[in-house]
Amino acid sequence: MGLVRKTASTEPEEVVPPEPSVETLLQQVQDTDPELRREAALSLVEVAEAVPVLLARVGVETEARVRDAVLTTLAAHDTATVAAGLAVHLASDEAGLRTAVAEALATMPRSAPDLMPDLLAAPDHDVRVMTAMILADLPHPDAKTWLLRMIAEDPHPNVVTGAIDALLPAADAGDVPVLQAAVARFPDDPFLRFTVQAALPRLTGTA
Amino acid sequence: MTSTSTGGALSDADFERFTEYFYKRTGIHFTSAKRYFVDKRIDTCIRNSPYETFLTWFAALRMADRTDMLQQVINELTVNETYFLREDYQFDAMLSTVLPGVLAARGGVSRMVGPLKILSLPCSTGEEPYSIALRLLEEWDQIDHVDVEIHGADIDSEVLAKAAHASYGERSLQRVPKAWVNKYFTSVGSGRYQVDEGIRSAVTLHKMNICDTAAMKAFRDFDVIFCRNVLIYFDELSSRRAAENLYGALRPGGYLFLGHSESMSRISPIFTPTRLPEGIVYQRPTGAT
Amino acid sequence: MTRVLVVDDAATVRLYHTSLLREAGFDVAEAANGLEAVEAAMSTPYDLFVVDVNMPKMNGYACVETLRSETVGTAAPVLMISTEDRPGDADRAYQAGANLYMVKPVDAERLVRVATMLTAGKGPAA
């Protein structure tokens, strides 16, 4: 009783359980045990051949914590295939899925930018709202340019307000005309008017 | 100040290159806000190496993939300021609420199978795991009835060597009651005190990168993990992976303590927050998974 | 004073809702995602939650479910405000435990009126 040293710790080296083969892990990703699926998804980090299986898992996975693990591993790939495979879920009716996918895409600065022309032109305005959410966090020099374009051109007020929210942390005095034009485009949107008015003093103060 | 490659300051491009590489290897991301700190520490590494310029040093680091060089950079760039009984209220929470909860969940003292396992990650120079040991020995009424394993882990081999030696100055020990110092430490001169062999040998130390999923599988079935003031240094993906690895290291229902200013709410939703009188602690859910 | 927690990842939306509710006499705090809201609700009893749907880490539905579960266990009214207006969204909100579901943008008067109604008995300012 009391403090005891780890049993079988006479040798200082770590006893790491042998890693299952990639084939085994790919099967485990589809196991009925969610914890096995979660661990397998995490273990498949940097395994390119696992991408198709993991991408297929994103849409069907019912356990949020397994889906998070799948997305953590996929996002690290940051390739066009992964980005395109994730972007289809931005239109999902399931809030947990579309927000989790948007979060993952926001950590993919190499591949997410190539999706922007299509996403900015998506017919579903809910997809464009999610796109503004991605751009809010995407560490990419063009993020601001795309947001300004959404604010200037998007026909849906909720997309424009989402883009304004994403833009403001990086906005400066030069962006004031675009913001004012947005207010003029949607004169009946009280939130948009309030937001721009609240932001103006800070923006013009930095001129 | 002029910035030449040997003048102690990196060019913007070199800084970018280095921080990108360092992030990929360790999951630790330095923004330009840490520029001065990074520049100085890298200068130290270059001076301690056979290379004369950043470029030759960096090429050797990258191309030869020398783990000893990488280890040295990690040691220079990770902060290890700590002292005994730091953020002590969390140890209060462990004693008063968490451990009774763990024992109950594991069927009570008499029916518990296997030891109670506590992990300190990162453990730095050992103050945290030894603090846990001291508080258990002095203040936990079940310590004579339960086997407790304490593990400490860190990515930095130098701090682990210090943790193994376990000798501390007065500043580090200032919050430890005098009676405890007399009871569990031996004076080794120059105002330094070494933790007694009995406690040192009971704490198992490991070299570990919290973002390394394969290596983290060595950690299983922990009842309590302290992971304080490290996730804040990680970027989004690395902190998520670290959180997921910690989840795997915990027993279902096990408890995770983060640092005072940290919250899982910006990292990952996989844990269940639990409100204790001393603050919020996170639990691996016991449910279907 | 009636305490309201405004939960939205968009800082501009939080500012808007918070300003309107404060002006009407409510005591308002903010959270930037569902998990923050859950943690906040564990420390402070709120009389009303105003919750967005699309949020990182924990979306609005999951947030409301957790607020209603034994993890938090609050019976306080929840108003969900979303940019989404797909069929089925409102049902999803009510299933999760929301008391009312509205689509953005919500004008000032309506927000205050609904918040007052949902906290009836508590009322905004004394």
XYZ file of C-alpha atoms in Angstrom:
622
model
C 0.000 0.000 0.000
C 1.065 3.592 -0.367
C 3.142 4.855 -3.241
C 4.260 2.046 -5.486
C 6.489 2.013 -8.475
C 4.900 0.903 -11.695
C 5.066 -2.867 -11.862
C 7.318 -4.328 -14.562
C 9.187 -1.059 -14.726
C 12.624 -2.423 -13.978
C 13.679 -1.369 -17.442
C 13.270 2.348 -18.057
C 12.200 2.002 -21.690
C 8.571 2.505 -22.586
C 6.509 -0.566 -23.197
C 4.514 0.605 -26.178
C 1.990 -1.921 -27.372
C 2.864 -2.983 -30.920
C 1.029 -0.795 -33.399
C -1.572 -2.713 -35.408
C -0.944 -2.890 -39.153
C -2.548 -0.314 -41.424
C -4.886 -3.027 -42.735
C -6.050 -3.796 -39.213
C -6.507 -0.111 -38.414
C -8.537 0.405 -41.581
C -10.868 -2.372 -40.462
C -11.032 -1.012 -36.919
C -12.177 2.371 -38.231
C -15.409 0.604 -39.160
C -15.697 -1.566 -36.053
C -18.893 -1.560 -33.997
C -16.943 -0.430 -30.903
C -16.708 3.381 -31.064
C -13.590 3.520 -28.876
C -11.809 1.161 -31.269
C -12.919 3.347 -34.199
C -11.697 6.475 -32.419
C -8.275 5.035 -31.611
C -7.835 3.606 -35.083
C -8.708 6.933 -36.708
C -6.130 8.721 -34.544
C -3.496 6.058 -35.222
C -3.879 6.450 -38.975
C -2.135 9.826 -38.798
C 0.000 10.490 -41.870
C -1.146 7.290 -43.600
C -2.082 8.462 -47.103
C -3.817 5.232 -48.071
C -6.242 5.681 -45.177
C -7.685 8.900 -46.611
C -10.500 7.344 -48.700
C -11.692 5.178 -45.800
C -11.555 8.069 -43.335
C -13.342 10.406 -45.756
C -16.082 7.815 -46.205
C -16.356 7.593 -42.426
C -17.002 11.344 -41.951
C -20.507 11.255 -43.371
C -21.686 8.066 -41.677
C -20.026 8.287 -38.269
C -22.650 8.747 -35.560
C -20.405 9.304 -32.533
C -19.197 12.909 -32.368
C -15.944 11.998 -30.626
C -15.074 9.441 -33.269
C -15.850 11.957 -36.000
C -13.594 14.489 -34.244
C -10.750 11.974 -34.249
C -11.309 11.189 -37.943
C -11.239 14.918 -38.751
C -8.123 15.540 -36.647
C -6.269 12.936 -38.678
C -7.711 14.019 -42.033
C -7.041 17.737 -41.533
C -3.348 17.040 -40.993
C -3.146 15.812 -44.595
C -4.252 19.196 -45.921
C -4.585 17.933 -49.505
C -7.046 18.790 -52.284
C -8.672 15.352 -52.002
C -9.311 15.755 -48.292
C -10.532 19.342 -48.664
C -12.980 18.437 -51.424
C -14.120 15.333 -49.529
C -14.869 17.397 -46.443
C -16.473 20.355 -48.216
C -19.444 18.286 -49.422
C -20.588 18.062 -45.790
C -20.850 21.837 -45.398
C -24.373 21.421 -46.800
C -25.268 18.723 -44.268
C -28.529 18.998 -42.383
C -26.655 17.851 -39.295
C -25.278 20.878 -37.433
C -22.591 18.872 -35.660
C -21.230 17.531 -38.935
C -21.197 20.774 -40.906
C -19.583 22.790 -38.088
C -16.981 20.079 -37.378
C -16.089 19.982 -41.067
C -15.849 23.788 -41.238
C -13.497 23.722 -38.239
C -11.308 21.123 -39.928
C -11.182 23.053 -43.208
C -10.133 26.171 -41.304
C -6.961 24.324 -40.263
C -6.070 23.441 -43.876
C -4.385 26.536 -45.328
C -2.745 24.680 -48.198
C -5.818 23.046 -49.699
C -8.904 24.931 -48.459
C -8.144 28.069 -50.546
C -8.663 26.173 -53.806
C -12.240 25.445 -52.755
C -13.101 29.103 -52.324
C -14.255 29.973 -55.859
C -16.821 27.156 -55.715
C -17.854 27.735 -52.112
C -18.324 31.477 -52.610
C -20.624 30.682 -55.544
C -22.530 27.843 -53.817
C -26.261 28.146 -54.518
C -27.127 27.171 -50.910
C -26.663 30.275 -48.745
C -26.175 28.073 -45.669
C -23.028 26.705 -47.321
C -21.818 30.259 -47.868
C -22.477 31.048 -44.193
C -20.259 28.087 -43.299
C -17.643 29.365 -45.770
C -17.450 32.669 -43.890
C -16.919 30.621 -40.714
C -13.980 28.820 -42.363
C -12.441 32.072 -43.582
C -12.666 33.550 -40.082
C -10.001 31.133 -38.883
C -8.151 30.111 -42.034
C -4.534 31.246 -41.756
C -4.145 32.389 -45.351
C -3.202 35.795 -46.812
C -6.167 35.763 -49.225
C -8.789 35.105 -46.545
C -9.480 38.797 -46.185
C -9.864 39.293 -49.943
C -12.504 36.555 -50.140
C -14.365 37.945 -47.154
C -14.419 41.407 -48.713
C -15.819 39.861 -51.878
C -18.590 38.125 -49.934
C -19.451 41.353 -48.157
C -19.558 43.280 -51.431
C -21.364 40.744 -53.596
C -23.241 38.048 -51.715
C -27.008 38.415 -52.123
C -27.916 36.902 -48.737
C -27.790 39.125 -45.636
C -26.831 36.274 -43.281
C -23.817 35.466 -45.440
C -22.803 39.123 -45.444
C -23.144 39.479 -41.669
C -21.156 36.258 -41.204
C -18.423 37.592 -43.474
C -18.372 40.914 -41.639
C -17.953 39.120 -38.324
C -15.046 37.172 -39.791
C -13.475 40.252 -41.356
C -13.591 42.660 -38.404
C -10.581 41.320 -36.455
C -8.450 42.003 -39.569
C -10.305 45.067 -40.860
C -8.856 48.564 -41.188
C -9.945 52.003 -42.348
C -9.671 50.964 -45.986
C -12.536 48.503 -45.526
C -15.047 51.112 -44.333
C -16.582 51.779 -47.784
C -17.297 48.070 -48.341
C -18.945 47.833 -44.939
C -21.035 50.943 -45.538
C -22.065 49.649 -48.945
C -23.268 46.441 -47.311
C -25.481 48.435 -44.950
C -26.889 50.284 -47.948
C -27.569 46.993 -49.751
C -29.604 45.626 -46.826
C -31.278 48.683 -45.282
C -33.828 46.517 -43.471
C -31.307 44.373 -41.591
C -31.040 45.877 -38.089
C -28.175 43.631 -37.031
C -26.019 44.531 -40.017
C -26.540 48.233 -39.412
C -25.759 47.904 -35.710
C -22.612 45.851 -36.340
C -21.108 48.237 -38.867
C -21.947 51.280 -36.794
C -20.384 49.705 -33.717
C -17.206 48.861 -35.625
C -16.695 52.186 -37.424
C -15.101 54.206 -34.603
C -12.363 51.631 -34.142
C -11.741 51.322 -37.879
C -11.599 55.029 -38.635
C -9.527 55.555 -35.493
C -6.817 53.352 -36.974
C -6.694 55.357 -40.202
C 20.213 46.424 -34.511
C 21.254 44.937 -37.784
C 20.088 41.447 -38.539
C 22.734 39.212 -39.963
C 22.558 35.457 -39.813
C 25.201 35.395 -37.112
C 24.066 38.408 -35.125
C 21.510 36.584 -32.982
C 18.461 37.624 -35.020
C 16.871 35.542 -37.759
C 15.554 36.961 -41.001
C 11.786 36.844 -41.413
C 12.046 34.016 -43.904
C 14.384 31.993 -41.656
C 12.056 32.530 -38.731
C 9.105 31.278 -40.800
C 11.057 28.291 -42.015
C 12.217 27.331 -38.569
C 8.852 27.748 -36.859
C 7.147 25.697 -39.559
C 9.668 22.901 -39.166
C 9.477 23.058 -35.386
C 5.705 22.913 -35.502
C 5.741 19.869 -37.737
C 8.134 18.064 -35.466
C 6.657 18.988 -32.088
C 3.203 20.477 -32.611
C 4.414 23.621 -30.868
C 3.744 26.783 -32.804
C 5.568 30.053 -32.226
C 3.953 33.188 -33.609
C 5.954 36.272 -34.443
C 4.964 37.593 -31.008
C 7.578 35.163 -29.637
C 10.139 36.291 -32.175
C 12.679 37.746 -29.769
C 12.568 34.696 -27.513
C 12.936 32.250 -30.424
C 15.786 34.231 -32.010
C 17.785 34.253 -28.787
C 17.310 30.566 -28.072
C 18.225 29.524 -31.595
C 21.327 31.680 -31.384
C 22.281 29.712 -28.269
C 21.757 26.430 -30.126
C 23.906 27.565 -33.039
C 26.683 28.710 -30.704
C 26.629 25.312 -29.008
C 26.832 23.520 -32.351
C 29.719 23.012 -34.789
C 27.874 25.186 -37.331
C 28.461 28.882 -37.828
C 25.337 30.180 -39.521
C 21.643 29.585 -39.182
C 21.449 28.056 -42.633
C 24.162 25.448 -42.115
C 22.847 24.631 -38.641
C 19.263 24.383 -39.882
C 20.282 22.248 -42.864
C 22.038 19.826 -40.513
C 19.049 19.783 -38.198
C 16.639 19.070 -41.037
C 18.548 16.954 -43.478
C 20.443 14.765 -41.083
C 17.371 14.771 -38.863
C 19.652 14.666 -35.865
C 17.481 13.869 -32.872
C 20.038 15.180 -30.413
C 20.007 18.561 -32.167
C 16.231 18.625 -32.264
C 16.102 17.699 -28.606
C 18.383 20.587 -27.759
C 16.191 23.053 -29.626
C 13.099 21.716 -27.879
C 14.837 22.035 -24.546
C 15.763 25.638 -25.321
C 12.324 26.601 -26.572
C 10.045 24.991 -23.994
C 9.568 26.888 -20.767
C 10.017 24.967 -17.569
C 9.315 27.445 -14.781
C 7.668 25.590 -11.949
C 7.719 25.118 -8.168
C 6.347 22.789 -5.515
C 2.598 22.916 -4.750
C 1.890 25.284 -7.634
C -1.842 25.802 -8.243
C -2.341 23.857 -5.052
C -6.124 24.209 -5.089
C -6.197 21.505 -7.757
C -4.434 19.109 -5.414
C -7.068 20.083 -2.815
C -9.726 19.113 -5.355
C -7.947 15.843 -6.062
C -7.885 14.903 -2.376
C -11.328 16.094 -1.364
C -13.472 15.171 -4.365
C -11.683 13.453 -7.222
C -9.999 10.540 -5.432
C -13.104 9.635 -3.378
C -15.013 9.680 -6.698
C -12.416 7.444 -8.345
C -12.457 4.942 -5.491
C -16.243 4.791 -5.526
C -16.328 4.320 -9.297
C -13.808 1.502 -9.028
C -15.887 -0.402 -6.507
C -14.328 0.904 -3.293
C -10.962 0.248 -1.664
C -11.623 -3.402 -0.960
C -12.736 -4.380 -4.451
C -10.423 -2.197 -6.498
C -8.320 -4.125 -9.001
C -4.924 -2.652 -9.850
C -3.321 0.500 -8.522
C -4.655 4.026 -8.614
C -2.699 5.767 -11.376
C -1.823 9.449 -11.546
C 0.038 11.109 -14.427
C 1.787 14.467 -14.475
C 2.292 15.570 -18.092
C 4.387 17.601 -18.662
C 6.169 17.004 -15.367
C 9.081 19.319 -16.127
C 11.783 19.067 -13.438
C 9.578 16.966 -11.173
C 7.955 19.472 -8.821
C 4.447 18.442 -9.842
C 4.667 14.654 -9.453
C 6.600 15.008 -6.195
C 4.054 17.559 -4.940
C 1.320 15.021 -5.656
C 3.300 12.375 -3.762
C 3.791 14.664 -0.751
C 0.162 15.645 -0.512
C -0.998 12.044 -0.814
C 1.422 10.839 1.850
C 0.625 13.651 4.251
C -3.049 14.310 3.661
C -4.874 11.429 2.009
C -6.528 9.183 4.560
C -6.647 6.248 2.137
C -2.963 6.181 1.266
C -2.328 3.208 3.541
C -5.122 1.214 1.928
C -4.531 1.866 -1.771
C -1.591 1.286 -4.105
C -0.826 4.526 -5.935
C 1.383 4.798 -9.011
C 2.628 8.272 -9.880
C 4.048 8.876 -13.336
C 5.737 11.960 -14.707
C 6.362 12.566 -18.406
C 7.966 15.311 -20.442
C 9.253 15.836 -23.969
C 12.471 17.405 -22.645
C 15.207 14.957 -21.645
C 17.142 17.581 -19.685
C 14.280 18.373 -17.333
C 13.646 14.649 -16.922
C 17.229 14.179 -15.800
C 16.683 16.922 -13.231
C 13.401 15.344 -12.169
C 15.197 12.044 -11.616
C 17.865 13.756 -9.511
C 15.136 15.658 -7.644
C 17.214 18.275 -5.917
C 15.632 21.690 -5.444
C 16.521 25.143 -4.190
C 14.667 27.174 -1.606
C 12.680 29.154 -4.171
C 11.166 25.992 -5.556
C 10.407 24.702 -2.061
C 9.098 27.890 -0.487
C 5.513 26.660 -0.309
C 6.429 23.304 1.221
C 5.880 23.168 5.005
C 9.137 22.972 6.923
C 8.033 19.743 8.575
C 7.563 18.099 5.183
C 11.007 19.202 4.047
C 12.508 17.685 7.184
C 10.566 14.493 6.714
C 10.960 13.838 2.986
C 14.081 15.719 1.856
C 17.798 15.546 2.547
C 19.997 18.617 2.521
C 22.628 18.275 -0.183
C 24.389 21.583 0.467
C 24.289 25.029 -1.202
C 20.741 25.456 0.129
C 19.483 22.571 -1.943
C 17.347 19.652 -0.834
C 16.905 16.295 -2.504
C 13.688 14.295 -2.414
C 14.258 11.067 -0.493
C 14.909 7.853 -2.349
C 11.632 6.333 -1.159
C 9.577 8.908 -3.059
C 11.949 9.276 -5.989
C 11.855 5.574 -6.703
C 8.063 5.510 -6.483
C 7.664 8.101 -9.246
C 8.166 6.663 -12.736
C 9.508 9.123 -15.304
C 8.962 8.886 -19.054
C 10.121 10.803 -22.102
C 6.975 11.528 -24.072
C 5.566 13.788 -26.759
C 1.915 14.336 -25.927
C 1.072 14.781 -29.629
C 2.553 11.399 -30.574
C -0.465 9.095 -30.708
C 1.541 5.882 -31.082
C 3.875 6.665 -28.181
C 1.022 7.891 -25.970
C -0.508 4.421 -26.155
C 2.024 3.459 -23.482
C -0.238 5.438 -21.133
C -3.450 3.611 -20.303
C -6.042 3.480 -17.541
C -4.964 6.558 -15.641
C -7.412 7.713 -12.991
C -6.123 11.280 -12.831
C -4.008 13.309 -15.249
C -2.541 16.725 -14.627
C -1.816 18.451 -17.933
C -1.268 22.027 -16.955
C -0.120 25.001 -18.981
C 1.007 23.202 -22.092
C -1.991 22.929 -24.434
C -2.110 26.714 -24.657
C 1.164 26.640 -26.564
C -0.237 24.303 -29.213
C -2.080 25.219 -32.366
C -5.582 23.979 -33.135
C -4.757 20.581 -34.629
C -1.968 19.749 -32.191
C -4.039 20.641 -29.143
C -6.897 18.528 -30.477
C -4.616 15.568 -31.011
C -3.085 16.052 -27.560
C -6.569 16.135 -26.016
C -7.529 13.000 -27.893
C -4.344 11.255 -26.721
C -5.085 12.257 -23.115
C -8.573 10.839 -23.514
C -7.053 7.522 -24.562
C -4.732 7.569 -21.539
C -7.603 7.974 -19.081
C -9.814 5.263 -17.689
C -13.497 5.915 -18.504
C -14.620 8.283 -15.766
C -11.005 9.387 -15.149
C -10.237 13.032 -14.393
C -8.165 15.600 -16.279
C -6.865 18.797 -14.695
C -5.781 21.645 -16.969
C -3.925 24.786 -15.926
C -5.659 27.569 -14.065
C -6.213 29.725 -17.150
C -6.951 26.878 -19.539
C -10.246 25.447 -20.712
C -11.139 22.522 -22.948
C -13.895 24.692 -24.391
C -11.522 26.085 -27.036
C -9.888 22.731 -27.752
C -12.192 19.729 -27.876
C -15.658 18.640 -26.773
C -14.732 14.999 -26.086
C -14.495 15.423 -22.302
C -17.359 16.120 -19.922
C -16.752 19.193 -17.778
C -17.492 18.635 -14.099
C -17.894 21.398 -11.577
C -16.039 20.910 -8.299
C -15.972 23.402 -5.411
C -12.367 24.182 -6.458
C -13.152 24.731 -10.145
C -13.832 22.852 -13.344
C -12.244 19.496 -14.044
C -12.755 17.285 -17.108
C -13.834 13.666 -17.185
C -13.597 11.026 -19.826
C -17.251 9.998 -20.236
C -18.229 6.606 -18.891
C -21.083 6.144 -21.368
C -21.347 3.993 -24.459
C -17.685 4.442 -25.379
C -31.888 40.985 -12.007
C -32.671 38.386 -14.644
C -29.484 36.732 -15.846
C -29.061 35.886 -19.528
C -26.240 33.974 -21.231
C -25.743 34.907 -24.895
C -24.026 32.030 -26.716
C -22.640 32.711 -30.193
C -19.272 32.262 -31.865
C -19.737 35.522 -33.785
C -18.470 38.406 -31.667
C -20.707 40.829 -33.584
C -23.832 38.805 -32.780
C -22.883 38.593 -29.118
C -22.379 42.346 -29.039
C -25.745 42.976 -30.730
C -27.797 40.648 -28.544
C -25.964 41.676 -25.403
C -26.481 45.398 -26.077
C -30.193 44.972 -26.741
C -30.792 42.844 -23.680
C -28.711 45.063 -21.391
C -30.571 48.120 -22.584
C -33.785 46.346 -21.646
C -32.473 45.743 -18.149
C -31.195 42.182 -18.314
C -27.933 41.120 -16.702
C -26.036 39.575 -19.616
C -22.955 37.360 -19.891
C -21.429 35.838 -23.055
C -20.014 32.525 -24.244
C -18.295 31.891 -27.590
C -19.362 28.280 -28.151
C -21.531 25.558 -26.674
C -18.840 24.203 -24.376
C -18.082 27.608 -22.925
C -21.793 27.983 -22.288
C -21.921 24.645 -20.504
C -18.951 25.583 -18.323
C -20.473 28.999 -17.589
C -23.813 27.445 -16.665
C -22.061 25.129 -14.216
C -20.721 28.108 -12.292
C -23.648 30.541 -12.533
C -27.388 29.887 -12.631
C -28.857 31.697 -15.648
C -32.525 32.560 -16.133
C -32.350 32.476 -19.932
C -30.021 31.152 -22.613
C -29.903 32.724 -26.080
C -28.109 30.143 -28.241
C -26.802 30.131 -31.815
C -26.771 26.889 -33.869
C -23.552 26.795 -35.939
C -20.688 27.014 -33.473
C -17.291 25.307 -33.310
C -16.444 22.689 -30.639
C -20.065 22.276 -29.583
C -22.973 23.341 -31.758
C -26.185 24.840 -30.428
C -28.257 21.661 -30.402
C -25.576 19.711 -28.551
C -25.197 22.664 -26.182
C -28.899 22.718 -25.333
C -28.947 18.948 -24.880
C -26.034 19.232 -22.458
C -27.667 22.115 -20.582
C -30.733 19.915 -20.131
C -28.747 16.769 -19.244
C -27.576 15.913 -15.742
C -24.159 17.443 -16.583
C -25.764 20.866 -16.044
C -29.421 20.129 -15.405
C -30.902 23.570 -15.927
C -34.596 24.038 -16.612
C -34.132 27.699 -17.567
C -35.716 28.715 -20.886
C -33.624 28.492 -24.050
C -34.120 30.687 -27.093
C -32.301 29.389 -30.173
C -31.473 31.912 -32.874
C -30.069 30.556 -36.119
C -29.066 31.632 -39.593
C -30.483 28.327 -40.764
C -33.991 28.174 -42.070
C -34.114 24.627 -43.384
C -37.176 22.544 -42.763
C -36.745 20.473 -39.622
C -34.363 22.859 -37.855
C -37.000 24.123 -35.448
C -38.046 20.557 -34.628
C -34.423 19.683 -33.948
C -34.177 22.647 -31.564
C -37.302 21.648 -29.657
C -36.138 18.047 -29.472
C -32.886 19.251 -27.933
C -34.842 21.125 -25.288
C -35.168 24.657 -26.621
C -38.275 26.652 -25.743
C -38.305 28.804 -28.851
C -36.526 28.813 -32.230
C -36.061 31.964 -34.296
C -34.264 32.698 -37.563
C -31.794 35.602 -37.887
C -31.910 38.495 -38.174
C -33.969 39.177 -35.105
C -35.003 42.779 -34.634
C -34.450 44.561 -31.355
C -38.014 44.815 -30.158
C -38.791 41.199 -30.909
C -35.732 39.888 -29.084
C -36.528 41.880 -25.964
C -40.207 40.945 -26.128
C -39.414 37.243 -26.443
C -36.757 37.341 -23.721
C -39.205 39.079 -21.407
C -41.925 36.575 -22.218
C -39.647 33.576 -21.654
C -38.511 34.892 -18.299
C -42.014 36.002 -17.304
C -42.290 36.170 -13.571
C -38.617 37.020 -13.368
C -39.032 39.989 -15.732
C -36.033 42.051 -16.869
C -35.095 44.838 -14.443
C -36.673 45.181 -11.030
